[in-house]
Amino acid sequence: MTNRKDDHITQALHQNSLSNDFDRVRFVPEALARLNTKTIDTSRILFGRTFDSPVYINAMSGGSERSLVMNTKLAKLAAALNIPMASGSVSAAIKDPRWEESFTVIREHHPNGFVMANVGLSQTLEGAKKAIKLLKADALQVHLNAAQEIVMPEGDRDFSDWPQRLQTMVEQLDVPVIVKEVGFGLSRESLAFLSALGVQYVDVSGRGGTNFITIENARRRYPLDHFDDYGFSTVESLLEGKDSDLTLLASGGVRGAFDVVKAIALGAKMVGMSGFFLKMVHELSLEECIEKTQQLLQDIRMIMAILNVSNLDELAAKPLLLDASLQHFLSQRSR
Ligand SMILES: Cc1cc2nc3c(=O)[nH]c(=O)nc-3n(C[C@H](O)[C@H](O)[C@H](O)COP(=O)(O)O)c2cc1C
């Protein structure tokens, strides 16, 4: 039997996001530059910690031999540049202790970093506590992946416990709980529901990058066809969250520095990347990964310079131009 996590990694490596909604968002150019790139501050204070940049490595790996190797490399990369990192779903290790090491390597190699454990709502409060303990995690990501489960041949079919389980985790855990999608975005309705359950932090993780409906369809004998356009893009999700009282993080189809900058301008406090780092660690040596990520972080600073913003809060206040399709989305979703 093949390992599901390995299947996901293989499939995700073959996905490419050539164009997505980030290309439909533009800045107003400012020809007279006024800042010194050296003085631009890309830091973000969140969860009581100060991060040098708004970028984090989002949930992917753990639960197979291959993902042990991947998590080791990702954690070394995260430690070298002191960037936060999430594990993939720890459920695999909760079910089978043989896979614990594929998660504990993250804390081992990123001892002082901000590490997020990840579970789905097939886990109860006890499972969530185990995941946090195993990784000595600073926060817990709880993923909402109903669309993926439905297409997954062996996926969950009963979601009736989800709201109650989530509420219990939010109320009982003593680390921040970040509720995340896995690539289909969060609507205004979802955000309001989550807020009513007491959730404070969400990662909208929208369409535009890794697509788990396509990935699970490739694992099915008879694909669930015509389902590939399901979900809100990351840009659409951030537009939906504009007036929300939740702290928004963004991921889903973030391809590089310009997308990071756009996500912050759209209201995200921090920006997660999965597919980007997956391909990077697959193709490059650790030294090259560090170099390429340093370049990404540097590029964020350079783009901020030409936008004349000296910190992330100024960036968040920048006006944006949205193309006709996004304008249309806004008019359909207007209250
Ligand atoms: C190989 C792979 C495995 C993933 N596994 C998880 C997971 O275990 N838990 C989770 O919350 N999200 C998981 N994700 C989803 C990502 O965290 C992210 O939400 C999604 O890939 C969209 O971001 P991207 O376009 O940057 O890849 C996984 C993504 C990839 C590529």
Coordinates of C-alpha atoms and ligand atoms in Angstrom, one line a residue:
M1 CA 0.0 0.0 0.0
T2 CA 1.3 3.4 -0.8
N3 CA 1.7 6.1 1.9
R4 CA -0.9 8.8 1.6
K5 CA 1.5 11.6 2.6
D6 CA 4.0 10.4 -0.1
D7 CA 1.2 10.4 -2.7
H8 CA 0.3 14.0 -1.8
I9 CA 3.9 15.1 -2.0
T10 CA 4.4 13.4 -5.4
Q11 CA 1.2 14.9 -6.8
A12 CA 1.8 18.4 -5.3
L13 CA 5.3 18.5 -6.9
H14 CA 3.6 18.2 -10.3
Q15 CA 1.2 21.0 -9.7
N16 CA 2.1 24.4 -11.1
S17 CA 0.3 27.7 -10.5
L18 CA 1.2 29.8 -13.5
S19 CA -1.4 32.5 -13.0
N20 CA -3.7 33.2 -10.1
D21 CA -5.7 36.0 -8.5
F22 CA -2.6 37.7 -7.2
D23 CA -2.0 38.7 -10.8
R24 CA -5.4 40.5 -10.8
V25 CA -4.3 42.9 -8.0
R26 CA -2.1 45.9 -8.8
F27 CA -0.4 48.7 -6.8
V28 CA -0.4 52.3 -7.7
P29 CA 3.2 53.1 -8.8
E30 CA 5.1 55.9 -7.1
A31 CA 7.9 57.2 -9.3
L32 CA 9.6 59.3 -6.7
A33 CA 11.2 56.8 -4.3
R34 CA 11.9 58.2 -0.8
L35 CA 13.3 55.3 1.2
N36 CA 16.6 53.6 1.9
T37 CA 16.1 49.8 1.5
K38 CA 18.3 49.3 4.6
T39 CA 15.8 51.0 6.9
I40 CA 12.8 49.1 5.7
D41 CA 11.3 47.0 8.6
T42 CA 9.7 43.8 7.5
S43 CA 9.1 42.5 11.1
R44 CA 5.8 41.5 12.5
I45 CA 4.8 41.0 16.1
L46 CA 2.2 38.3 16.5
F47 CA 1.5 35.7 19.2
G48 CA 3.7 37.7 21.6
R49 CA 6.7 37.0 19.3
T50 CA 8.6 39.2 16.9
F51 CA 9.3 37.7 13.5
D52 CA 11.9 39.3 11.2
S53 CA 9.7 38.7 8.2
P54 CA 6.0 37.9 7.6
V55 CA 6.8 34.6 5.8
Y56 CA 6.3 31.1 7.3
I57 CA 6.6 27.5 6.0
N58 CA 3.1 26.2 6.0
A59 CA 1.8 22.7 6.9
M60 CA 3.0 19.8 4.7
S61 CA 5.1 17.1 6.0
G62 CA 5.3 14.2 8.5
G63 CA 4.1 10.6 8.6
S64 CA 6.4 8.9 6.2
E65 CA 10.1 8.2 5.6
R66 CA 10.2 10.6 2.8
S67 CA 8.6 13.4 4.9
L68 CA 11.0 12.7 7.7
V69 CA 13.8 13.7 5.3
M70 CA 11.7 16.7 4.1
N71 CA 10.9 18.0 7.6
T72 CA 14.5 17.7 8.6
K73 CA 15.6 19.9 5.6
L74 CA 12.7 22.3 6.1
A75 CA 13.4 22.7 9.8
K76 CA 17.1 23.4 9.1
L77 CA 16.1 26.0 6.6
A78 CA 13.6 27.5 9.0
A79 CA 16.2 27.6 11.7
A80 CA 18.9 29.1 9.5
L81 CA 16.6 32.1 8.8
N82 CA 14.5 32.0 12.0
I83 CA 11.2 31.6 10.2
P84 CA 8.2 29.9 11.7
M85 CA 7.3 26.5 10.5
A86 CA 4.2 24.3 10.6
S87 CA 4.3 20.5 10.5
G88 CA 1.9 18.5 8.4
S89 CA -1.0 16.8 10.1
V90 CA 0.3 15.0 13.3
S91 CA -2.6 12.5 13.1
A92 CA -0.3 10.0 11.4
A93 CA 1.9 9.9 14.5
I94 CA -1.0 9.9 16.9
K95 CA -2.3 6.8 15.1
D96 CA 1.1 5.1 14.7
P97 CA 4.0 6.1 17.0
R98 CA 6.4 4.8 14.3
W99 CA 6.0 8.2 12.6
E100 CA 6.7 10.4 15.7
E101 CA 10.3 11.0 14.6
S102 CA 9.1 12.5 11.3
F103 CA 7.6 15.3 13.4
T104 CA 10.0 15.6 16.3
V105 CA 12.8 16.4 13.9
I106 CA 11.2 19.8 13.4
R107 CA 11.7 20.8 17.0
E108 CA 15.1 19.1 17.1
H109 CA 16.4 21.2 14.3
H110 CA 14.5 24.4 15.0
P111 CA 14.9 24.4 18.8
N112 CA 14.1 28.1 19.5
G113 CA 11.9 28.7 16.5
F114 CA 8.1 29.2 16.3
V115 CA 6.8 25.8 15.5
M116 CA 3.1 25.0 14.8
A117 CA 1.7 21.6 15.1
N118 CA -1.2 20.7 12.8
V119 CA -4.3 18.5 13.2
G120 CA -7.7 18.0 11.6
L121 CA -11.0 17.7 13.3
S122 CA -10.9 13.9 13.2
Q123 CA -8.9 14.6 16.4
T124 CA -10.4 15.3 19.7
L125 CA -8.9 17.7 22.4
E126 CA -6.7 14.8 23.5
G127 CA -5.2 14.3 20.1
A128 CA -4.6 18.1 19.8
K129 CA -2.8 18.0 23.2
K130 CA -0.6 15.1 22.0
A131 CA 0.3 16.9 18.8
I132 CA 1.3 20.0 20.7
K133 CA 3.4 18.0 23.2
L134 CA 5.1 16.0 20.6
L135 CA 6.4 19.0 18.8
K136 CA 6.7 21.3 21.9
A137 CA 4.6 23.5 19.6
D138 CA 4.1 27.2 20.1
A139 CA 0.7 27.2 18.3
L140 CA -1.7 24.7 16.9
Q141 CA -3.0 24.8 13.3
V142 CA -6.4 23.1 12.9
H143 CA -7.1 22.3 9.3
L144 CA -10.6 22.4 7.7
N145 CA -10.4 20.2 4.7
A146 CA -13.9 18.9 4.1
A147 CA -13.7 19.2 0.3
Q148 CA -10.5 17.2 0.3
E149 CA -12.0 14.5 2.6
I150 CA -15.0 14.1 0.3
V151 CA -12.8 13.5 -2.8
M152 CA -10.3 11.4 -0.9
P153 CA -11.3 7.8 -1.5
E154 CA -10.7 6.8 2.2
G155 CA -11.7 10.3 3.5
D156 CA -14.0 11.2 6.4
R157 CA -17.7 11.3 5.7
D158 CA -19.1 12.6 9.0
F159 CA -18.3 16.2 9.9
S160 CA -21.1 16.6 12.5
D161 CA -18.6 16.9 15.4
W162 CA -16.4 19.5 13.8
P163 CA -17.9 22.7 15.3
Q164 CA -18.0 21.2 18.8
R165 CA -14.5 19.8 18.6
L166 CA -13.1 23.0 17.3
Q167 CA -14.8 25.1 20.0
T168 CA -13.4 22.7 22.7
M169 CA -9.9 23.1 21.4
V170 CA -10.1 26.9 21.2
E171 CA -11.4 27.0 24.8
Q172 CA -9.2 24.4 26.4
L173 CA -5.8 24.7 24.8
D174 CA -3.2 27.0 26.2
V175 CA -1.4 27.8 22.9
P176 CA -2.9 30.0 20.1
V177 CA -5.2 28.0 17.7
I178 CA -5.0 28.9 14.0
V179 CA -7.8 27.6 11.9
K180 CA -6.7 27.0 8.4
E181 CA -8.2 25.8 5.1
V182 CA -6.0 23.7 2.8
G183 CA -6.5 25.5 -0.4
F184 CA -10.2 26.4 -0.9
G185 CA -10.4 29.6 1.1
L186 CA -12.6 31.1 3.8
S187 CA -15.8 32.9 3.0
R188 CA -17.3 35.7 5.1
E189 CA -19.9 33.2 6.3
S190 CA -17.1 30.8 7.4
L191 CA -15.2 33.6 9.2
A192 CA -18.3 34.7 11.1
F193 CA -19.0 31.1 12.2
L194 CA -15.4 30.6 13.3
S195 CA -15.5 33.9 15.2
A196 CA -18.7 32.9 17.0
L197 CA -16.9 29.7 18.1
G198 CA -14.2 31.9 19.7
V199 CA -11.6 31.5 17.1
Q200 CA -9.1 34.4 16.8
Y201 CA -6.6 33.4 14.2
V202 CA -7.3 32.0 10.7
D203 CA -5.1 31.2 7.7
V204 CA -7.5 31.6 4.7
S205 CA -5.4 29.2 2.6
G206 CA -7.3 29.8 -0.6
R207 CA -7.3 28.6 -4.2
G208 CA -4.5 29.5 -6.6
G209 CA -1.8 27.1 -5.7
T210 CA -1.8 23.5 -4.4
N211 CA -5.2 22.0 -5.2
F212 CA -6.2 19.0 -3.1
I213 CA -9.3 18.2 -5.1
T214 CA -7.1 17.6 -8.1
I215 CA -4.6 15.7 -6.0
E216 CA -7.3 13.4 -4.5
N217 CA -9.0 13.0 -7.8
A218 CA -5.7 11.6 -9.2
R219 CA -5.9 8.9 -6.4
R220 CA -9.4 7.9 -7.3
R221 CA -10.4 5.2 -9.7
Y222 CA -13.4 7.3 -10.9
P223 CA -12.6 11.0 -10.4
L224 CA -15.2 13.3 -9.0
D225 CA -15.3 15.4 -12.1
H226 CA -16.1 19.1 -12.6
F227 CA -15.2 19.9 -9.0
D228 CA -11.9 21.6 -9.8
D229 CA -13.1 25.2 -9.6
Y230 CA -14.5 24.9 -6.0
G231 CA -13.4 27.4 -3.4
F232 CA -12.4 31.0 -3.0
S233 CA -9.0 32.2 -4.0
T234 CA -6.6 33.6 -1.4
V235 CA -7.2 37.1 -2.8
E236 CA -11.0 36.6 -2.7
S237 CA -10.8 35.2 0.9
L238 CA -8.8 38.2 2.1
L239 CA -11.4 40.5 0.5
E240 CA -14.1 38.6 2.3
G241 CA -12.2 39.0 5.6
K242 CA -11.6 42.8 5.2
D243 CA -14.1 43.7 8.0
S244 CA -13.7 40.6 10.1
D245 CA -12.6 40.8 13.7
L246 CA -10.3 37.8 13.2
T247 CA -6.5 38.0 12.7
L248 CA -6.0 36.9 9.1
L249 CA -3.0 35.0 7.9
A250 CA -2.8 34.1 4.2
S251 CA -1.6 31.2 2.1
G252 CA -2.5 29.4 -1.1
G253 CA -0.8 30.1 -4.3
V254 CA 1.8 32.5 -2.9
R255 CA 4.6 32.2 -5.5
G256 CA 7.1 34.7 -4.5
A257 CA 7.9 38.1 -2.9
F258 CA 5.4 40.1 -4.9
D259 CA 2.5 37.8 -3.9
V260 CA 3.6 38.1 -0.2
V261 CA 3.6 41.9 -0.5
K262 CA 0.1 41.8 -2.1
A263 CA -1.3 39.5 0.6
I264 CA -0.1 41.9 3.3
A265 CA -1.6 44.8 1.4
L266 CA -4.9 42.8 1.3
G267 CA -4.9 42.5 5.1
A268 CA -2.9 39.4 6.0
K269 CA -0.6 39.7 9.0
M270 CA 1.6 36.9 7.9
V271 CA 1.9 34.7 4.8
G272 CA 2.4 31.0 4.5
M273 CA 3.9 29.1 1.6
S274 CA 3.8 25.4 1.0
G275 CA 4.1 24.5 -2.7
F276 CA 7.0 27.0 -3.0
F277 CA 9.0 25.4 -0.2
L278 CA 8.1 21.9 -1.3
K279 CA 9.5 22.4 -4.8
M280 CA 12.5 24.2 -3.3
V281 CA 13.6 21.5 -0.9
H282 CA 13.0 18.9 -3.6
E283 CA 15.2 20.6 -6.2
L284 CA 17.9 22.4 -4.3
S285 CA 20.6 21.7 -1.7
L286 CA 20.1 23.1 1.8
E287 CA 22.6 25.8 1.1
E288 CA 20.7 26.8 -2.1
C289 CA 17.4 26.7 -0.2
I290 CA 18.8 29.1 2.4
E291 CA 20.1 31.4 -0.4
K292 CA 16.9 31.3 -2.4
T293 CA 14.8 32.0 0.8
Q294 CA 17.1 34.9 1.8
Q295 CA 16.5 36.3 -1.7
L296 CA 12.8 36.0 -1.2
L297 CA 13.0 37.9 2.1
Q298 CA 15.3 40.5 0.5
D299 CA 12.9 40.9 -2.4
I300 CA 10.0 41.7 -0.1
R301 CA 12.1 44.6 1.3
M302 CA 13.0 45.8 -2.3
I303 CA 9.3 45.8 -3.4
M304 CA 8.4 47.7 -0.2
A305 CA 11.0 50.3 -1.1
I306 CA 9.5 51.1 -4.5
L307 CA 6.0 51.3 -2.9
N308 CA 7.4 53.8 -0.4
V309 CA 6.4 51.8 2.6
S310 CA 8.8 51.5 5.5
N311 CA 6.9 48.8 7.5
L312 CA 4.2 46.2 7.1
D313 CA 1.5 48.4 8.6
E314 CA 2.1 51.1 6.0
L315 CA 2.0 48.4 3.4
A316 CA -1.4 47.3 4.6
A317 CA -2.7 50.8 4.1
K318 CA -1.7 51.0 0.5
P319 CA -4.5 51.4 -2.1
L320 CA -4.9 48.5 -4.5
L321 CA -6.4 48.2 -8.0
L322 CA -8.5 45.0 -8.6
D323 CA -9.3 43.8 -12.1
A324 CA -12.8 43.3 -13.6
S325 CA -13.2 39.7 -12.3
L326 CA -12.4 40.7 -8.7
Q327 CA -14.6 43.8 -9.0
H328 CA -17.4 41.5 -10.2
F329 CA -16.7 39.2 -7.2
L330 CA -17.0 42.1 -4.9
S331 CA -20.2 43.3 -6.4
Q332 CA -21.8 39.8 -6.2
R333 CA -20.7 39.6 -2.6
S334 CA -21.7 43.1 -1.6
R335 CA -24.0 43.3 1.4
Ligands
LIG1 C1 2.5 18.0 0.1 C2 1.5 18.8 0.9 C3 1.0 18.3 2.1 C4 0.1 19.1 2.8 N1 -0.4 18.6 4.0 C5 -1.1 19.4 4.8 C6 -1.5 19.0 6.2 O1 -1.1 17.9 6.6 N2 -2.2 19.8 6.9 C7 -2.6 21.1 6.4 O2 -3.3 21.8 7.1 N3 -2.3 21.5 5.2 C8 -1.6 20.7 4.4 N4 -1.2 21.1 3.1 C9 -1.8 22.4 2.6 C10 -1.0 23.6 2.8 O3 -0.7 23.8 4.1 C11 -1.6 24.8 2.1 O4 -2.8 25.1 2.8 C12 -1.9 24.6 0.7 O5 -0.9 23.8 0.1 C13 -2.0 25.9 -0.1 O6 -0.7 26.6 -0.1 P1 0.3 26.5 -1.4 O7 -0.5 26.9 -2.6 O8 1.4 27.4 -1.0 O9 0.8 25.1 -1.5 C14 -0.3 20.4 2.4 C15 0.2 20.9 1.2 C16 1.1 20.1 0.5 C17 1.7 20.7 -0.8

